[in-house]
JSON list of C-alpha atoms in Angstrom, two decimals:
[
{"chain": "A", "resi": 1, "resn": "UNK", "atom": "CA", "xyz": [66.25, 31.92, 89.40]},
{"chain": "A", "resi": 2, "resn": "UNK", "atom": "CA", "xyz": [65.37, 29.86, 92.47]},
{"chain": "A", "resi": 3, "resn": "UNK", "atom": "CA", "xyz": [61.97, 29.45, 91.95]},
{"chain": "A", "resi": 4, "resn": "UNK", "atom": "CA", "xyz": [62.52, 27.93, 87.95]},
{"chain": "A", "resi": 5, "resn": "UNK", "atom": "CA", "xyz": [61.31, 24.85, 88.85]},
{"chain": "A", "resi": 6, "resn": "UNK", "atom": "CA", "xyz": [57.74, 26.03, 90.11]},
{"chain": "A", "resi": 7, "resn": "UNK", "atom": "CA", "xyz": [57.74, 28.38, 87.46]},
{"chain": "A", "resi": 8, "resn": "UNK", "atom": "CA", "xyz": [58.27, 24.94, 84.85]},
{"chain": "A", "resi": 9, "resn": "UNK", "atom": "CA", "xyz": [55.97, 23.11, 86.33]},
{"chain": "A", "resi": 10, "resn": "UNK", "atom": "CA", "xyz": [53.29, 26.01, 86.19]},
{"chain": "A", "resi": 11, "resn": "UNK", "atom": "CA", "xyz": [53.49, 25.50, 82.19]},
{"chain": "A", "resi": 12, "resn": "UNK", "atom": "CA", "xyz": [55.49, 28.87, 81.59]},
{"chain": "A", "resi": 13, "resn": "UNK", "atom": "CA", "xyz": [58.53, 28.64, 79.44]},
{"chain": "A", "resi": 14, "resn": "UNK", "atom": "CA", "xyz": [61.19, 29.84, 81.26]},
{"chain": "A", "resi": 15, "resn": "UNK", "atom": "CA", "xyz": [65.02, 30.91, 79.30]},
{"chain": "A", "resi": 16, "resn": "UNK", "atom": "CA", "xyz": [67.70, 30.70, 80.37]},
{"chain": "A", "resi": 17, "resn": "UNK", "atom": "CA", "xyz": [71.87, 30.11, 80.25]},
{"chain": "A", "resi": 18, "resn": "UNK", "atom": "CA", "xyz": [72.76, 26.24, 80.88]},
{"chain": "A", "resi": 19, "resn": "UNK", "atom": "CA", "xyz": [74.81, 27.57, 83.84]},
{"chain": "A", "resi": 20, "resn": "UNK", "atom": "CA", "xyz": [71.35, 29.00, 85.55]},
{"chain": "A", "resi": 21, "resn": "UNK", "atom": "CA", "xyz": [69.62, 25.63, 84.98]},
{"chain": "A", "resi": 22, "resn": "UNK", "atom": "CA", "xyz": [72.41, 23.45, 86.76]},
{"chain": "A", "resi": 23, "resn": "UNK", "atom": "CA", "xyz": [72.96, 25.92, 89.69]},
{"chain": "A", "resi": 24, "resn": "UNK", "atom": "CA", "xyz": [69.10, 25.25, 90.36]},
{"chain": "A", "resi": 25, "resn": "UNK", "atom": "CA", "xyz": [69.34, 21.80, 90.26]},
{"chain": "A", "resi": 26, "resn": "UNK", "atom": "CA", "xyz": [67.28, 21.36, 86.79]},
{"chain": "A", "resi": 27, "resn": "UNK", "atom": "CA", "xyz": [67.46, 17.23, 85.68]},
{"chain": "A", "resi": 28, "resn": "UNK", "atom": "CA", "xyz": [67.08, 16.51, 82.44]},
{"chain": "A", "resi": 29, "resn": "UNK", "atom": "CA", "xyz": [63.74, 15.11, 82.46]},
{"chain": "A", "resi": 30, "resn": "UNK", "atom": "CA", "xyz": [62.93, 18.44, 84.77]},
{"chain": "A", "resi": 31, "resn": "UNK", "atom": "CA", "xyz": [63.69, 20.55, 81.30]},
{"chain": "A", "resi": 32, "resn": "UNK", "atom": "CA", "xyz": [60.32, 18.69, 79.87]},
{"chain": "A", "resi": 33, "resn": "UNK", "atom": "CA", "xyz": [58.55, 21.43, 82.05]},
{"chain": "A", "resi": 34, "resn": "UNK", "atom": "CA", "xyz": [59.43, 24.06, 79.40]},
{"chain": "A", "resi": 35, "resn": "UNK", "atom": "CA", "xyz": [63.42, 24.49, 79.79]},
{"chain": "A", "resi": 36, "resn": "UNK", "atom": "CA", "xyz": [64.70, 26.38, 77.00]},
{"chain": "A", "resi": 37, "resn": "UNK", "atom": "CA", "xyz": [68.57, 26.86, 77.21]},
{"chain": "A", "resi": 38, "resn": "UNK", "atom": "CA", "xyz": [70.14, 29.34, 75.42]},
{"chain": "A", "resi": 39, "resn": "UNK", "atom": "CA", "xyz": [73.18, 28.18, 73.42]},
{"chain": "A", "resi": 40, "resn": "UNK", "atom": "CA", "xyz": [73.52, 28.98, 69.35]},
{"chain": "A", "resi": 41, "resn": "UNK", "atom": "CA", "xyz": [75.61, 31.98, 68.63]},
{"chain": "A", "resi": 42, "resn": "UNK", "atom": "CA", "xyz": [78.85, 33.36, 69.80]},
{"chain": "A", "resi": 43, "resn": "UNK", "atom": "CA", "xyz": [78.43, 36.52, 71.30]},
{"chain": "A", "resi": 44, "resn": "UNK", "atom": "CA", "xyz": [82.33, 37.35, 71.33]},
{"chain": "A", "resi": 45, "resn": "UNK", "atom": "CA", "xyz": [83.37, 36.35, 74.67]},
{"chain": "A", "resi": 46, "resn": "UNK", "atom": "CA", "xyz": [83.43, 32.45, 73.86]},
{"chain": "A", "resi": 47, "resn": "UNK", "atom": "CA", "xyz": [79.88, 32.11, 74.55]},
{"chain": "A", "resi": 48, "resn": "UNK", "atom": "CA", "xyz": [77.52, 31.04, 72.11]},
{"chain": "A", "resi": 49, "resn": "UNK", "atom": "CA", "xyz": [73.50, 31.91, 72.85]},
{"chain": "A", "resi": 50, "resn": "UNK", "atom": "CA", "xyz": [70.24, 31.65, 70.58]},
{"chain": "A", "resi": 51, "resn": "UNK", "atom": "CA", "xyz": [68.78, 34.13, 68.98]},
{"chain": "A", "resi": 52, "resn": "UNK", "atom": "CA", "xyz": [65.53, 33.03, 70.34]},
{"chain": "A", "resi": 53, "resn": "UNK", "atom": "CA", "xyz": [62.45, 34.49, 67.98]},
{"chain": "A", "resi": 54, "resn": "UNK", "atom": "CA", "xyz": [58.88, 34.87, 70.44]},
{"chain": "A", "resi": 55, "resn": "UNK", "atom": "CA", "xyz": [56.07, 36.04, 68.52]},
{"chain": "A", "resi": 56, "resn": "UNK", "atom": "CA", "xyz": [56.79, 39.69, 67.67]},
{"chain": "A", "resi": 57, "resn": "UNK", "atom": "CA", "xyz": [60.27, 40.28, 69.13]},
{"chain": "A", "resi": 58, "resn": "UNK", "atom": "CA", "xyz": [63.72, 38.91, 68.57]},
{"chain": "A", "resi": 59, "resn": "UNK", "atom": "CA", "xyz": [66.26, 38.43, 71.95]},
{"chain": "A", "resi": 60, "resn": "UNK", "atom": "CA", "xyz": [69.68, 38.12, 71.50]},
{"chain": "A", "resi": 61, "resn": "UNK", "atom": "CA", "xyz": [71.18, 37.06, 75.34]},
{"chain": "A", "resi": 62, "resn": "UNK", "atom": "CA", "xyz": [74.73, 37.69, 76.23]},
{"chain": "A", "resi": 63, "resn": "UNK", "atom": "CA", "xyz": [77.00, 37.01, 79.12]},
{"chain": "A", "resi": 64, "resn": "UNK", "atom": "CA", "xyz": [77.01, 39.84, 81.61]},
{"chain": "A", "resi": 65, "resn": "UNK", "atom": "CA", "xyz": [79.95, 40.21, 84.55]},
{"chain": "A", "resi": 66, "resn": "UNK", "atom": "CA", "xyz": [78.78, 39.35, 88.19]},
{"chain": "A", "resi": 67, "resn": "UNK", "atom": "CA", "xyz": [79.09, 37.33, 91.05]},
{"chain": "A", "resi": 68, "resn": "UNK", "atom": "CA", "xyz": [76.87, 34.56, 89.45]},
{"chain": "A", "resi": 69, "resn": "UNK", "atom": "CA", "xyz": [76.18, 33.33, 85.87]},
{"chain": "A", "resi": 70, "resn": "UNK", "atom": "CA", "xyz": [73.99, 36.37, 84.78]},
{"chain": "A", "resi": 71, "resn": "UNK", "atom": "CA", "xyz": [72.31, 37.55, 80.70]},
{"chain": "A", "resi": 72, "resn": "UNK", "atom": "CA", "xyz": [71.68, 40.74, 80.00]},
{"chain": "A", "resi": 73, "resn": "UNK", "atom": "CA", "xyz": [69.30, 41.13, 76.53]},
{"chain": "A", "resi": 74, "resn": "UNK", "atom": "CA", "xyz": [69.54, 42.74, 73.60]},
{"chain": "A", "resi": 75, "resn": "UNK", "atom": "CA", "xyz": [65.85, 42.69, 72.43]},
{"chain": "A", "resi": 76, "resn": "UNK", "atom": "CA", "xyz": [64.37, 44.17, 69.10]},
{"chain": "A", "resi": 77, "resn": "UNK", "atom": "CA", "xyz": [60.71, 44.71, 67.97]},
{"chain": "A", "resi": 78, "resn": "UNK", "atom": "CA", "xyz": [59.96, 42.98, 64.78]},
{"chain": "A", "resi": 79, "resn": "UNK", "atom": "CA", "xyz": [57.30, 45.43, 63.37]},
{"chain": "A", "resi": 80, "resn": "UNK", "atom": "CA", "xyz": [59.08, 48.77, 64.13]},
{"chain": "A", "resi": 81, "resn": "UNK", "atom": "CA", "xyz": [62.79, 47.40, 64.22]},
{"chain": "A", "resi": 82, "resn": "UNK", "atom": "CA", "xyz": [63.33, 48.79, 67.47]},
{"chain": "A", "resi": 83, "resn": "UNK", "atom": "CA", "xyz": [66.11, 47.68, 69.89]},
{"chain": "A", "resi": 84, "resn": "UNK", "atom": "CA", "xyz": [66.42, 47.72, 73.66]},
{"chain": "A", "resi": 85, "resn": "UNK", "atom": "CA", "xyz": [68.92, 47.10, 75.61]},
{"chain": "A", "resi": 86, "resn": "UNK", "atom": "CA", "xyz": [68.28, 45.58, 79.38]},
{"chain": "A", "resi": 87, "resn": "UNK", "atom": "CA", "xyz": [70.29, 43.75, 81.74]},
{"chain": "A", "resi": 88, "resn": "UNK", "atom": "CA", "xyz": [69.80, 44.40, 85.58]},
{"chain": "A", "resi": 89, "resn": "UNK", "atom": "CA", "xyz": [72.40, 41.85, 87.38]},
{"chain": "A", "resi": 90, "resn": "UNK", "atom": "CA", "xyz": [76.27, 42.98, 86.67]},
{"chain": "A", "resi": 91, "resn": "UNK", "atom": "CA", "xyz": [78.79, 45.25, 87.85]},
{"chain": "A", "resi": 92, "resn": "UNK", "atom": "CA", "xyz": [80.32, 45.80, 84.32]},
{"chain": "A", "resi": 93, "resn": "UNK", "atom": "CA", "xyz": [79.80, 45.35, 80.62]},
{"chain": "A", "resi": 94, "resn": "UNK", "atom": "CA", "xyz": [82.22, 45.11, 77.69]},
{"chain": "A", "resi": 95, "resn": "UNK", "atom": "CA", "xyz": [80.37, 44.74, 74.71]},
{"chain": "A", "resi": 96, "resn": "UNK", "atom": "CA", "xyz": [80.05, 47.26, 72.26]},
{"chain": "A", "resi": 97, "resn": "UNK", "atom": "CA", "xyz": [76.71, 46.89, 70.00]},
{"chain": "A", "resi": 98, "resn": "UNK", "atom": "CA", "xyz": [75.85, 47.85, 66.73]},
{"chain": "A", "resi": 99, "resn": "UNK", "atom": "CA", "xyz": [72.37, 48.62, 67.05]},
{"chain": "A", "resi": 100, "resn": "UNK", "atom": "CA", "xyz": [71.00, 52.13, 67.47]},
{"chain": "A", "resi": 101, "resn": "UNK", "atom": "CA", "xyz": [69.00, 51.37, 70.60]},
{"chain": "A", "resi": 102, "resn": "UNK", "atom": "CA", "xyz": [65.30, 53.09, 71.06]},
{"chain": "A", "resi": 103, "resn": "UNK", "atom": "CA", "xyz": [65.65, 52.32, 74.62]},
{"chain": "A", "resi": 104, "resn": "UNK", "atom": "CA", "xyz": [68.66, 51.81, 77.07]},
{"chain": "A", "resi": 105, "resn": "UNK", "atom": "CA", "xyz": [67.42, 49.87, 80.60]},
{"chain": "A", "resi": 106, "resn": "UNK", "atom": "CA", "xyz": [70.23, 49.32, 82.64]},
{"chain": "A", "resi": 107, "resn": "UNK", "atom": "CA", "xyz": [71.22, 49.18, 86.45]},
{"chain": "A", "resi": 108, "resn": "UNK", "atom": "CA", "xyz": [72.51, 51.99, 88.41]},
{"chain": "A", "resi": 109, "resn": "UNK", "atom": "CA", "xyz": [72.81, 50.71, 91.80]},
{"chain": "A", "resi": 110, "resn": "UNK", "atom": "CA", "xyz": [75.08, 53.09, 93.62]},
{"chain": "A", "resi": 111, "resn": "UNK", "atom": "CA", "xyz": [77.01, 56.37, 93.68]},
{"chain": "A", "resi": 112, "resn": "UNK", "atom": "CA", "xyz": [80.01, 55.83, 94.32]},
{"chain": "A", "resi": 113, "resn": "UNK", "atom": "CA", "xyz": [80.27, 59.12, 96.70]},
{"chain": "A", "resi": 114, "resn": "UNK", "atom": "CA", "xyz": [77.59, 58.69, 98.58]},
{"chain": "A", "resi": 115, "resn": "UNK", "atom": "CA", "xyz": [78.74, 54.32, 99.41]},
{"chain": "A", "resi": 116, "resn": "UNK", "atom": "CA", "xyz": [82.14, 56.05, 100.40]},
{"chain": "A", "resi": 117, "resn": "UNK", "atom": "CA", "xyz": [80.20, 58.96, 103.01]},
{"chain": "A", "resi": 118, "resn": "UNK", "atom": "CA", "xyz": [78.56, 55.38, 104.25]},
{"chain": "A", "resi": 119, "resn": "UNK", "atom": "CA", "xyz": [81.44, 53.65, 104.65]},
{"chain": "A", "resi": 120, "resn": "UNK", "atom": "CA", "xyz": [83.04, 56.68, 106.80]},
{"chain": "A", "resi": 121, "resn": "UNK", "atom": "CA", "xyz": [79.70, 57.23, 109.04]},
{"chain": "A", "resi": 122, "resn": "UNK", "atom": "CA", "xyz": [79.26, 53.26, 109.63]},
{"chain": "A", "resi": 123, "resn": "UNK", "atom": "CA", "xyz": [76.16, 53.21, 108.00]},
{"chain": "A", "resi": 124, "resn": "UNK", "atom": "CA", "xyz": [77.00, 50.42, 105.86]},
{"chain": "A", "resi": 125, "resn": "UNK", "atom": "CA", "xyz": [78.94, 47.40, 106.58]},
{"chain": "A", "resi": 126, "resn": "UNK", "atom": "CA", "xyz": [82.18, 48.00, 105.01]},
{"chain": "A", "resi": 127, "resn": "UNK", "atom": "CA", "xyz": [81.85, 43.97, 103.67]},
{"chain": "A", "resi": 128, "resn": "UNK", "atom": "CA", "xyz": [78.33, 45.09, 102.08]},
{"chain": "A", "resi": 129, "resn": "UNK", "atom": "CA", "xyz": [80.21, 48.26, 100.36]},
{"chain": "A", "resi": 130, "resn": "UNK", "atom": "CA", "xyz": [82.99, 46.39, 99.08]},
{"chain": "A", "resi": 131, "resn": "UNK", "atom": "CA", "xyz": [80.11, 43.68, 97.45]},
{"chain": "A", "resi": 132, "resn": "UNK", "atom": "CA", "xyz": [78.37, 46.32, 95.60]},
{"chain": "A", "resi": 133, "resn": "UNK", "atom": "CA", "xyz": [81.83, 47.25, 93.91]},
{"chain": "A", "resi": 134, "resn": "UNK", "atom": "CA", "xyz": [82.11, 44.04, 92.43]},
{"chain": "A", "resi": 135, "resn": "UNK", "atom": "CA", "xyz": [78.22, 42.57, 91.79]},
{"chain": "A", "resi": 136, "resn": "UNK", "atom": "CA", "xyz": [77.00, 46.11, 90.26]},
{"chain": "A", "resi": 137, "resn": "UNK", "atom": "CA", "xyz": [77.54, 49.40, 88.34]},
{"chain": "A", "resi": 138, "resn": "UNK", "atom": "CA", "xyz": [77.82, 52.78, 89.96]},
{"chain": "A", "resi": 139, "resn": "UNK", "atom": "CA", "xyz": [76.47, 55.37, 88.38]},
{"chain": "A", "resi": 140, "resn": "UNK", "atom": "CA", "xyz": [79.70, 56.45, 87.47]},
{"chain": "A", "resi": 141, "resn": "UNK", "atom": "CA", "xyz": [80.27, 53.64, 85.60]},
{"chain": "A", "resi": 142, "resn": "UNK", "atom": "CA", "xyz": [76.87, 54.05, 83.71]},
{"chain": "A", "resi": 143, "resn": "UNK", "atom": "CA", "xyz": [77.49, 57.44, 82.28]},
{"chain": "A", "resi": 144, "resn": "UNK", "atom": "CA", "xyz": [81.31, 56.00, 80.85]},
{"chain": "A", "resi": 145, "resn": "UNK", "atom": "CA", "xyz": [79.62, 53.31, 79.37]},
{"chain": "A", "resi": 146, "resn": "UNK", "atom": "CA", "xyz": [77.25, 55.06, 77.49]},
{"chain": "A", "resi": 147, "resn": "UNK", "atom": "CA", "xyz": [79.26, 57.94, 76.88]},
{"chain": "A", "resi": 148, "resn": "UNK", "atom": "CA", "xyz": [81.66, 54.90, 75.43]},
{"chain": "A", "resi": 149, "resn": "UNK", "atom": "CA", "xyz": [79.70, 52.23, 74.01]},
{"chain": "A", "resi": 150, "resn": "UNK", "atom": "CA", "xyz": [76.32, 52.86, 73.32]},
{"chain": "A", "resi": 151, "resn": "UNK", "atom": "CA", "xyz": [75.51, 54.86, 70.14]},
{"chain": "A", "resi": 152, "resn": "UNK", "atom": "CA", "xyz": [72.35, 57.38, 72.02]},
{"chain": "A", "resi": 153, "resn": "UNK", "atom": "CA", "xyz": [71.61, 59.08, 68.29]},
{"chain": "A", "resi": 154, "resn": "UNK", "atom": "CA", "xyz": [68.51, 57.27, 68.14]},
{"chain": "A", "resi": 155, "resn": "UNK", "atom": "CA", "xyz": [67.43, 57.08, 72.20]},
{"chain": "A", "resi": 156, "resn": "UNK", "atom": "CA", "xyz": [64.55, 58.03, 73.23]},
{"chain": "A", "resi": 157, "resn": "UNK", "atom": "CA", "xyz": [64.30, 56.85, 76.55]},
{"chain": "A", "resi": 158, "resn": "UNK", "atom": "CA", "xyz": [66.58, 55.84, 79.89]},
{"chain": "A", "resi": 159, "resn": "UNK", "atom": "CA", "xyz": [65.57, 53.39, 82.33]},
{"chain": "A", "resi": 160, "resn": "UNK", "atom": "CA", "xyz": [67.67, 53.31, 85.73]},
{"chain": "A", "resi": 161, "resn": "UNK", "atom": "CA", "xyz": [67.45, 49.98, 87.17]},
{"chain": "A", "resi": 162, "resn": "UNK", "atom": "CA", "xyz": [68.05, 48.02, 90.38]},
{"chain": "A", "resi": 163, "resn": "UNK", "atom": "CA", "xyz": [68.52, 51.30, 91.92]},
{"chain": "A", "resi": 164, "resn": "UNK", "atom": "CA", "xyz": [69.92, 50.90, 95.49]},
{"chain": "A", "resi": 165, "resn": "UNK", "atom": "CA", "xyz": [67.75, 53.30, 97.62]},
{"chain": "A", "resi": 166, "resn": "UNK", "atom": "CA", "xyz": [70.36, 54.14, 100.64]},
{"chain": "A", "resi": 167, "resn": "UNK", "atom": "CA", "xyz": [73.18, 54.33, 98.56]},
{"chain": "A", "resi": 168, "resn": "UNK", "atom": "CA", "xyz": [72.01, 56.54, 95.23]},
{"chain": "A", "resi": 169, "resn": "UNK", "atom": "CA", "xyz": [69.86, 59.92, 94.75]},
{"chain": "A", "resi": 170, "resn": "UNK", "atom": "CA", "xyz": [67.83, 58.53, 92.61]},
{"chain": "A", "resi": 171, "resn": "UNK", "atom": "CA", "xyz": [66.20, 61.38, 91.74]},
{"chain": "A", "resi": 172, "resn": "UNK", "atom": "CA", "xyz": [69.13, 63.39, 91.52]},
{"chain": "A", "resi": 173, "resn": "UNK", "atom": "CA", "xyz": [70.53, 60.68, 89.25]},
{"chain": "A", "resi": 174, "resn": "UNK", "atom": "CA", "xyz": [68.08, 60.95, 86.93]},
{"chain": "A", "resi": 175, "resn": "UNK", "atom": "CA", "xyz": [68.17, 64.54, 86.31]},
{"chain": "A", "resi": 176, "resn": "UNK", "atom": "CA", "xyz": [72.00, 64.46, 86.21]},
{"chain": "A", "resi": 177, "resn": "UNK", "atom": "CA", "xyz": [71.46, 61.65, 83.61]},
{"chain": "A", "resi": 178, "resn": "UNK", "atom": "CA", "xyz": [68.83, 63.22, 81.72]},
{"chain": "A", "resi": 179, "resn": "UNK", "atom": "CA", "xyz": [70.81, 66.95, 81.53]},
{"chain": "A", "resi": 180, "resn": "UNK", "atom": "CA", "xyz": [74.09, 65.04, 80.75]},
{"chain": "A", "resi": 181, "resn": "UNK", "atom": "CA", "xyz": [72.33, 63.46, 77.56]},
{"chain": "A", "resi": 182, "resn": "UNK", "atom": "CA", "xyz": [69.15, 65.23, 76.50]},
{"chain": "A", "resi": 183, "resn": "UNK", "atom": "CA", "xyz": [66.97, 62.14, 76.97]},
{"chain": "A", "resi": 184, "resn": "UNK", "atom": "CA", "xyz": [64.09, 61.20, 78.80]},
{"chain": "A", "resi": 185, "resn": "UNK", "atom": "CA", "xyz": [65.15, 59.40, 81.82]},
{"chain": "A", "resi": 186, "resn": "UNK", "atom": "CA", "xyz": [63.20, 57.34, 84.32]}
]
């Protein structure tokens, strides 16, 4: 988000929450350059974003949990009726959606045994760790919530995201994702 107003002022329509434009400093007569807040519809947490319709897809935005304003994206195909689902910055979601999703892209940015073993050794600054636990998901968390809340009948493929490379297997993720689910994961 810090580069939006380059980004503006390079033509390309940029989206994005109210919160993310005034954090960046974004004037009103900056928002010319191709601002496009999303506001519209409540999402169920008090939050009301657009559905915003670009060429062949719909996006539906909603509010994700982190340490800054974040969106994660619910995002269906037009011509197939597909849905993905994709949000990278959190450390925890609570919706529950009704759409049979073709393909789940979410982040898995620790283990939480392995952050622990780095904790012990003093391989990671205790601070750091204690960060992680509260800006993103564990892959612990991951396989509750879609074990929980996302209806997989229809998956076809898993995307691990934001993966944090010292503190997750990410290979060894994957496979324990895939086996636990019987879908292709990446």
């Amino acid at each position: 988000s810090k580069a939006v107003k380059s980004v503006m002022k390079n033509g390309i329509n940029v989206y994005a929450s109210q919160e993310t434009f005034d954090a960046q400093g974004v004037t009103d007569d900056q928002a010319e350059w191709h601002a496009n807040t999303l506001d519209g519809i409540d999402v169920g947490d008090g939050t009301r974003y657009a559905i915003l319709n670009l060429d062949s897809f719909d996006v539906l935005p909603f509010k994700v949990q982190h340490d800054v304003p974040c969106l994660g994206f619910v995002i269906r195909e037009k011509a197939t009726g597909e849905y993905l689902l994709f949000a990278t910055d959190f450390f925890c979601l609570e919706q529950r959606f009704p759409y049979l999703f073709s393909i789940v892209a979410l982040a898995c940015s620790y283990d939480k045994d392995v952050l622990q073993r780095r904790v012990d050794e003093k391989t990671i600054d205790e601070s750091l760790a204690k960060r992680l636990l509260f800006s993103h998901p564990s892959k612990q968390w991951l396989m509750g919530y879609l074990q929980d809340h996302v209806d997989l009948s229809k998956c076809r493929a898993l995307y691990l995201l934001h993966c944090s490379a010292g503190n997750l297997n990410k290979e060894a993720t994957r496979k324990e994702i895939q086996e636990e689910f019987y879908i292709d994961t990446y």
